[in-house]
Amino acid sequence: MNKHGGYYGAKQDVIDFSVNINPLGVSKKLEQTIVDGIKQIHKYPEIDGKSTIEYIANHYNLKNDELVLGNGAIDLIYLFARALKPKKVLVIQPTFNEYKRAFKLIGSKIYEYILNTDKFELDVKELINYMHELKPDVVVICNPNNPTGTYHDICKMNEILEAVKEINSILFVDESFIEFSNKESLIKYVSSYPLFILRSMTKFFAVPGLRLGFGVSNKNIIAKMNEYKEPWSVNYLSLISVPVLLENQEYINKTLDWYKAEKEYVYDNLKELEAIKVYKSSTNFHLCKVKESNAELLKDKLLKKGIYIRTCEDFSGLDNTFFRLALKKHEDNEKLICALKETARGEIDEHNTCDRWS
Amino acid sequence: MNKHGGYYGAKQDVIDFSVNINPLGVSKKLEQTIVDGIKQIHKYPEIDGKSTIEYIANHYNLKNDELVLGNGAIDLIYLFARALKPKKVLVIQPTFNEYKRAFKLIGSKIYEYILNTDKFELDVKELINYMHELKPDVVVICNPNNPTGTYHDICKMNEILEAVKEINSILFVDESFIEFSNKESLIKYVSSYPLFILRSMTKFFAVPGLRLGFGVSNKNIIAKMNEYKEPWSVNYLSLISVPVLLENQEYINKTLDWYKAEKEYVYDNLKELEAIKVYKSSTNFHLCKVKESNAELLKDKLLKKGIYIRTCEDFSGLDNTFFRLALKKHEDNEKLICALKETARGEIDEHNTCDRWS
């Protein structure tokens, strides 16, 4: 299996900045919904989650046959791969490493278009030229992207959509982190372009333990996926949670307020640290780069202070100088900033100015 | 998707005999475990359910690397197919129809060995001769079998195990209904034969809404399946339920007492009905056959009385005269028997003696 964040989540004495989950946690309403739902777990859930699909379709102004539910968003990456069986897949890197695994497992040949670590900016013209040359069956973009936090704007995405249409390809867009960003989703384009959009309930609504995601596409792609879908793949407690999550405007507003305040606080403070470069992010985590030395050493030092970070050496296009920091509650973010400052300062005091975290 | 039981489960006014779930429902202990667990769903579950695997391994005297967890047992049918990619699969029919779908989806050629509807008895010599001739990569047997209720004893299974070893095949045994039957499991043979055993927590412990199953095999087959397994495929609430389910001896005893009493009550009463043939069962449901007329008509008539049964025309080797009845609580079983008697008697009163449920 691939490396992922979240391994220190269970330890009470470690603040886990490796896992990109809304720290506001589970709302009282959701807790009560699940408690009530326990009375029904002796029954099979709907075999394909029909009622939940109808709810989501209505919420996002989609048709029922444009939606598929997943046992977590990740389930749908694998289902998409199995159902569509693309020969050539182009992945915009660096990005979440499950796309590569999912497509490799079904025998796809993976091509990577690696963005420059300077800003991870997408040169759309160059990408489209490459697409015309390569003619991939599927192009994968995560937007906003994990782990860089970069958001490719709607104009760029539109150009890519036109290009996939021209070359008879499908654009797979993972929007798992879009709710934080207040950015435009591509959902409205699913009926007019060859497009699959992956959405997760896990991150914004803080329910990774439940397993809940959905996919949006045209009815032909969804029908193809349903041919391969396993019955009862989404558990009952996840199915009944959807309306409670999507309708909880108070939770959504609270999250967006937290996000806005903490994003600014953390970014501004990270920017002041000379020893690291922090990248502008459009979502709830920041990619950073240790200017000298490496992130593994920093991870070890921070772990001694009860802070766990996600090093990023396993992402295509990144190396052992990169690490990712999720936004947490204010007091935790304060501790992070403080620990980072101390760590750098400590090294300076030890007269090791050249290699601040070595 | 295939046809399955359970479609009337959500309607309060219908007793659903199509779904083979323990009617004792969810224990108070399990309810409390899930309620307590809700506090942790903001964290990712263990990526591969390691702690739960360790628990099950210890419980069944297995090694950790002989186990894999599934999002329901059904998840593991599909995972096994994807990972092992058998070219030829021999399925002992009539049986659960998801095996066929799972193997077909990955391109296996399906061969069927169909048991005679007289008693669904397995002629092991004949089967083994066929296996030697066909040389299937995988042989699938459900034991006790759904929908026939038949259990093939350990001597027969041993002969089949020897045969799969000789022809370099793998025996896939679905033991999803074995806990009811007090019959011997093949789990003890996983290290000495090419064998995969599927187990479900759904039926005996009445948790279809949670999605929880596991597979047992030798470490090579399990490692192969882990290569293809999706991360976080089992939700947190399922993972923490396992010890509570397996340790609840009071629930297990109560279930076995209910099972013994109701099996006998229902079988004896079904046997008295002239219009149907009932098959001896080794688990919590009975396959029946309408002697004249068809099961669809019986289904419609019973539905008017608030009773839903599973017709079996979609199983290879069965036809529209077969139907399956799950064991329910005593009062529900009484209603079923009563409704069946009334239905037959009603038709006789209408002087339609030849076709009792037409």
XYZ file of C-alpha atoms in Angstrom, chain A:
358
model
C 0.000 0.000 0.000
C 1.000 3.610 -0.492
C 2.228 5.866 2.278
C -0.444 8.140 3.745
C -0.933 10.664 6.505
C -2.787 9.850 9.681
C -0.606 7.224 11.305
C -0.267 9.161 14.543
C -3.953 10.021 14.753
C -4.715 7.474 17.431
C -2.057 8.657 19.859
C -3.517 11.202 22.211
C -0.207 12.907 22.960
C 0.681 13.717 19.345
C -0.939 16.469 17.262
C -1.252 14.976 13.818
C -0.592 17.559 11.086
C -0.291 14.786 8.505
C -4.031 14.254 8.152
C -6.111 16.819 6.222
C -9.363 16.536 8.156
C -11.567 19.377 9.408
C -10.632 19.603 13.127
C -14.112 20.823 14.108
C -14.988 17.128 14.179
C -18.382 15.495 14.108
C -21.455 17.641 14.756
C -23.986 16.775 17.479
C -26.618 16.386 14.753
C -24.566 13.777 12.942
C -23.801 11.948 16.181
C -27.533 11.744 16.923
C -28.330 10.576 13.381
C -25.850 7.726 13.712
C -27.084 6.807 17.190
C -30.645 6.619 15.815
C -29.424 4.698 12.781
C -27.907 1.895 14.865
C -31.453 0.547 15.286
C -31.488 -0.210 11.556
C -28.122 -1.888 11.017
C -29.750 -5.326 11.253
C -31.151 -4.545 7.794
C -29.242 -4.421 4.534
C -28.573 -0.897 3.326
C -30.042 -0.023 -0.081
C -28.042 -2.104 -2.525
C -26.885 0.943 -4.544
C -27.777 3.725 -2.060
C -30.624 4.934 -4.287
C -32.254 7.318 -1.775
C -28.914 8.935 -0.961
C -28.145 9.318 -4.656
C -31.512 11.042 -5.128
C -30.702 13.373 -2.261
C -27.263 14.319 -3.598
C -28.630 14.714 -7.141
C -31.226 17.128 -5.873
C -28.697 19.016 -3.744
C -26.280 19.560 -6.640
C -28.916 19.891 -9.375
C -27.897 16.661 -11.088
C -29.786 13.710 -12.493
C -29.782 10.460 -10.500
C -28.000 8.618 -13.304
C -25.114 11.112 -13.142
C -24.066 9.921 -9.680
C -22.339 6.969 -8.072
C -21.604 6.446 -4.359
C -18.346 5.130 -2.949
C -17.031 3.494 0.214
C -14.943 6.630 0.627
C -13.891 8.645 -2.430
C -10.917 6.320 -2.842
C -13.227 3.388 -3.649
C -14.344 5.300 -6.746
C -10.796 5.851 -8.041
C -10.437 2.064 -8.177
C -13.955 1.526 -9.540
C -13.395 4.120 -12.278
C -10.143 2.399 -13.261
C -11.741 -1.055 -13.352
C -14.779 0.068 -15.296
C -13.085 2.337 -17.850
C -9.885 0.275 -18.253
C -7.892 3.083 -19.894
C -4.728 2.014 -21.712
C -2.888 5.317 -21.265
C -3.377 7.520 -18.219
C -1.784 10.943 -17.859
C -1.439 12.108 -14.248
C -0.610 15.729 -13.413
C 2.035 15.442 -10.698
C 2.903 15.824 -7.867
C -0.405 14.521 -6.561
C -2.238 11.947 -4.410
C -0.531 8.649 -5.113
C -3.602 6.373 -5.194
C -4.450 7.319 -8.823
C -1.236 5.733 -10.012
C -1.783 2.577 -7.959
C -5.412 2.185 -9.072
C -4.650 2.513 -12.778
C -1.466 0.423 -12.588
C -3.416 -2.435 -10.981
C -5.693 -2.707 -14.006
C -2.730 -2.555 -16.387
C -2.856 1.076 -17.542
C 0.372 2.663 -18.690
C 0.978 5.746 -16.535
C 2.424 8.969 -17.949
C 3.279 11.863 -15.698
C 3.213 15.581 -16.407
C 5.253 16.980 -13.537
C 4.734 20.584 -12.496
C 7.700 22.719 -11.569
C 8.277 22.942 -7.825
C 8.817 26.686 -8.151
C 5.052 27.395 -7.990
C 3.389 24.186 -9.287
C 1.785 26.375 -11.899
C 0.089 24.684 -14.829
C 1.211 25.769 -18.306
C -2.016 24.779 -20.031
C -0.699 25.273 -23.564
C 2.202 22.951 -22.886
C -0.029 20.366 -21.197
C -2.486 20.415 -24.097
C 0.310 20.010 -26.619
C 1.510 17.010 -24.665
C -2.053 15.615 -24.557
C -2.394 15.945 -28.346
C 0.897 14.167 -28.792
C 0.263 11.405 -26.204
C -3.490 10.878 -26.718
C -4.141 9.507 -23.220
C -7.467 7.759 -22.553
C -7.740 9.471 -19.179
C -6.169 12.647 -17.770
C -6.090 12.924 -13.948
C -5.992 16.246 -12.099
C -6.595 16.813 -8.412
C -8.061 20.303 -7.908
C -7.337 21.805 -5.408
C -4.358 19.517 -5.497
C -3.052 17.290 -2.735
C -0.271 17.803 -1.546
C 0.526 21.163 -3.189
C -2.705 23.012 -2.338
C -2.708 24.526 -5.837
C -6.027 25.326 -7.535
C -6.112 25.458 -11.324
C -8.741 28.045 -12.222
C -11.881 27.450 -14.233
C -10.417 29.021 -17.419
C -7.517 26.597 -17.405
C -9.804 23.679 -16.624
C -12.094 24.731 -19.469
C -9.221 24.639 -21.920
C -8.313 21.170 -20.699
C -11.932 20.051 -21.039
C -11.984 21.221 -24.670
C -8.765 19.337 -25.274
C -9.965 16.039 -23.769
C -13.090 16.336 -25.931
C -10.964 16.825 -29.039
C -8.711 13.867 -28.375
C -11.594 11.638 -27.202
C -10.194 11.300 -23.702
C -11.818 11.584 -20.250
C -10.834 14.146 -17.623
C -10.797 12.719 -14.093
C -10.907 15.591 -11.583
C -10.557 14.897 -7.873
C -12.319 17.718 -6.002
C -11.975 16.107 -2.566
C -10.694 19.361 -1.041
C -12.844 21.897 -2.914
C -15.351 22.698 -0.147
C -12.720 24.520 1.893
C -11.594 26.706 -0.977
C -14.735 28.515 -2.102
C -13.570 27.762 -5.639
C -15.679 26.737 -8.597
C -16.443 23.045 -9.075
C -16.616 21.478 -12.538
C -19.835 19.643 -11.628
C -21.886 21.801 -13.993
C -19.884 20.504 -16.969
C -20.564 16.780 -16.528
C -23.272 16.597 -19.147
C -21.330 18.539 -21.782
C -17.787 17.140 -21.464
C -16.184 13.725 -21.003
C -15.574 14.372 -17.338
C -15.601 12.430 -14.085
C -15.572 14.362 -10.810
C -14.630 12.760 -7.525
C -15.990 14.225 -4.305
C -15.246 13.209 -0.744
C -17.331 13.773 2.378
C -14.357 12.749 4.488
C -12.283 15.912 4.666
C -14.662 18.842 5.000
C -17.187 16.975 7.156
C -14.574 15.136 9.229
C -15.931 11.614 8.762
C -13.007 9.484 7.494
C -14.130 6.726 9.869
C -17.463 6.356 8.055
C -16.188 5.995 4.437
C -18.218 8.218 2.180
C -17.630 9.738 -1.230
C -19.390 10.196 -4.545
C -18.623 10.524 -8.217
C -20.340 12.718 -10.798
C -20.218 12.118 -14.522
C -22.362 11.662 -17.613
C -24.806 8.780 -17.482
C -22.750 6.568 -19.817
C -19.678 6.639 -17.588
C -21.831 6.154 -14.464
C -23.635 3.206 -16.109
C -20.286 1.666 -16.981
C -19.150 2.074 -13.365
C -22.378 0.525 -12.083
C -21.682 -2.544 -14.227
C -18.582 -3.061 -12.092
C -19.851 -1.772 -8.763
C -20.177 -4.177 -5.853
C -23.568 -4.404 -4.148
C -24.050 -2.756 -0.718
C -20.677 -1.032 -0.979
C -21.733 1.915 1.201
C -22.748 1.111 4.768
C -26.094 2.220 6.190
C -24.703 4.760 8.680
C -22.837 6.541 5.881
C -25.924 6.595 3.667
C -28.119 8.271 6.282
C -25.416 10.790 7.160
C -25.424 12.553 3.801
C -28.458 14.850 4.246
C -27.375 15.727 7.787
C -23.911 16.710 6.552
C -24.982 18.688 3.512
C -27.779 20.549 5.308
C -25.809 21.563 8.377
C -25.246 25.193 7.394
C -24.093 26.100 10.882
C -21.269 23.540 10.688
C -20.386 24.647 7.163
C -20.226 28.310 8.204
C -18.215 27.548 11.318
C -15.771 25.521 9.244
C -15.350 28.272 6.675
C -14.772 30.862 9.435
C -12.167 28.620 11.064
C -10.582 27.939 7.690
C -10.267 31.589 6.751
C -8.760 32.648 10.068
C -6.358 29.726 10.470
C -5.217 29.673 6.841
C -4.085 33.258 7.155
C -2.587 32.778 10.613
C -0.603 29.690 9.658
C 0.505 30.976 6.257
C 1.686 34.305 7.617
C 3.650 32.628 10.374
C 5.159 29.960 8.140
C 6.222 32.695 5.747
C 8.234 34.353 8.470
C 10.338 31.249 9.035
C 13.537 31.655 7.092
C 14.365 27.990 7.091
C 11.340 26.935 5.051
C 9.501 27.918 1.924
C 5.711 27.760 2.229
C 3.498 27.455 -0.842
C 0.277 29.433 -1.248
C -2.617 27.039 -0.816
C -6.255 26.994 -1.917
C -7.266 24.474 0.672
C -6.802 23.225 4.245
C -3.108 22.319 4.180
C 0.197 23.879 3.200
C 3.028 22.268 1.321
C 6.389 23.429 2.635
C 9.995 22.912 1.674
C 12.970 22.810 3.990
C 15.477 25.119 2.330
C 18.548 23.315 3.629
C 18.653 19.868 5.263
C 15.660 17.522 4.867
C 12.106 17.056 6.066
C 12.709 13.660 7.667
C 15.010 15.261 10.243
C 12.490 17.985 10.884
C 9.782 15.328 11.333
C 11.886 13.539 13.954
C 12.607 16.736 15.846
C 8.957 17.816 15.830
C 7.788 14.380 16.905
C 9.818 14.812 20.079
C 7.692 17.919 20.685
C 4.469 15.958 20.105
C 3.915 17.134 16.520
C 3.628 14.831 13.519
C 4.078 16.107 9.955
C 3.711 14.408 6.570
C 7.004 14.182 4.687
C 6.498 14.078 0.926
C 9.431 12.174 -0.554
C 7.021 9.577 -2.001
C 5.241 12.020 -4.338
C 6.391 12.110 -7.975
C 8.131 15.434 -8.544
C 8.850 16.097 -4.860
C 11.833 15.024 -2.790
C 12.872 14.635 0.830
C 12.890 18.393 1.428
C 9.077 18.665 1.185
C 6.480 18.251 3.921
C 2.768 18.946 4.279
C 0.976 20.619 7.192
C -2.775 20.334 7.698
C -4.644 23.203 9.307
C -5.710 22.304 12.826
C -7.485 24.113 15.645
C -5.951 27.454 16.568
C -4.240 26.214 19.727
C -2.667 23.342 17.781
C -1.561 25.639 14.977
C 0.031 27.882 17.607
C 1.909 24.907 19.007
C 3.088 24.002 15.512
C 4.352 27.480 14.757
C 5.999 27.673 18.151
C 7.667 24.279 17.721
C 8.885 25.177 14.243
C 10.379 28.436 15.555
C 11.998 26.676 18.493
C 13.416 23.963 16.271
C 15.035 26.468 13.956
C 16.225 28.674 16.811
C 17.592 25.701 18.736
C 19.799 24.790 15.855
C 21.045 28.339 15.483
C 21.932 28.420 19.164
C 23.933 25.269 18.599
C 25.842 27.218 15.913
C 24.586 25.011 13.154
C 23.357 27.883 11.040
C 24.016 26.241 7.727
C 21.799 23.261 8.232
C 19.022 24.480 10.469
C 17.262 21.151 11.087
C 20.072 18.713 10.517
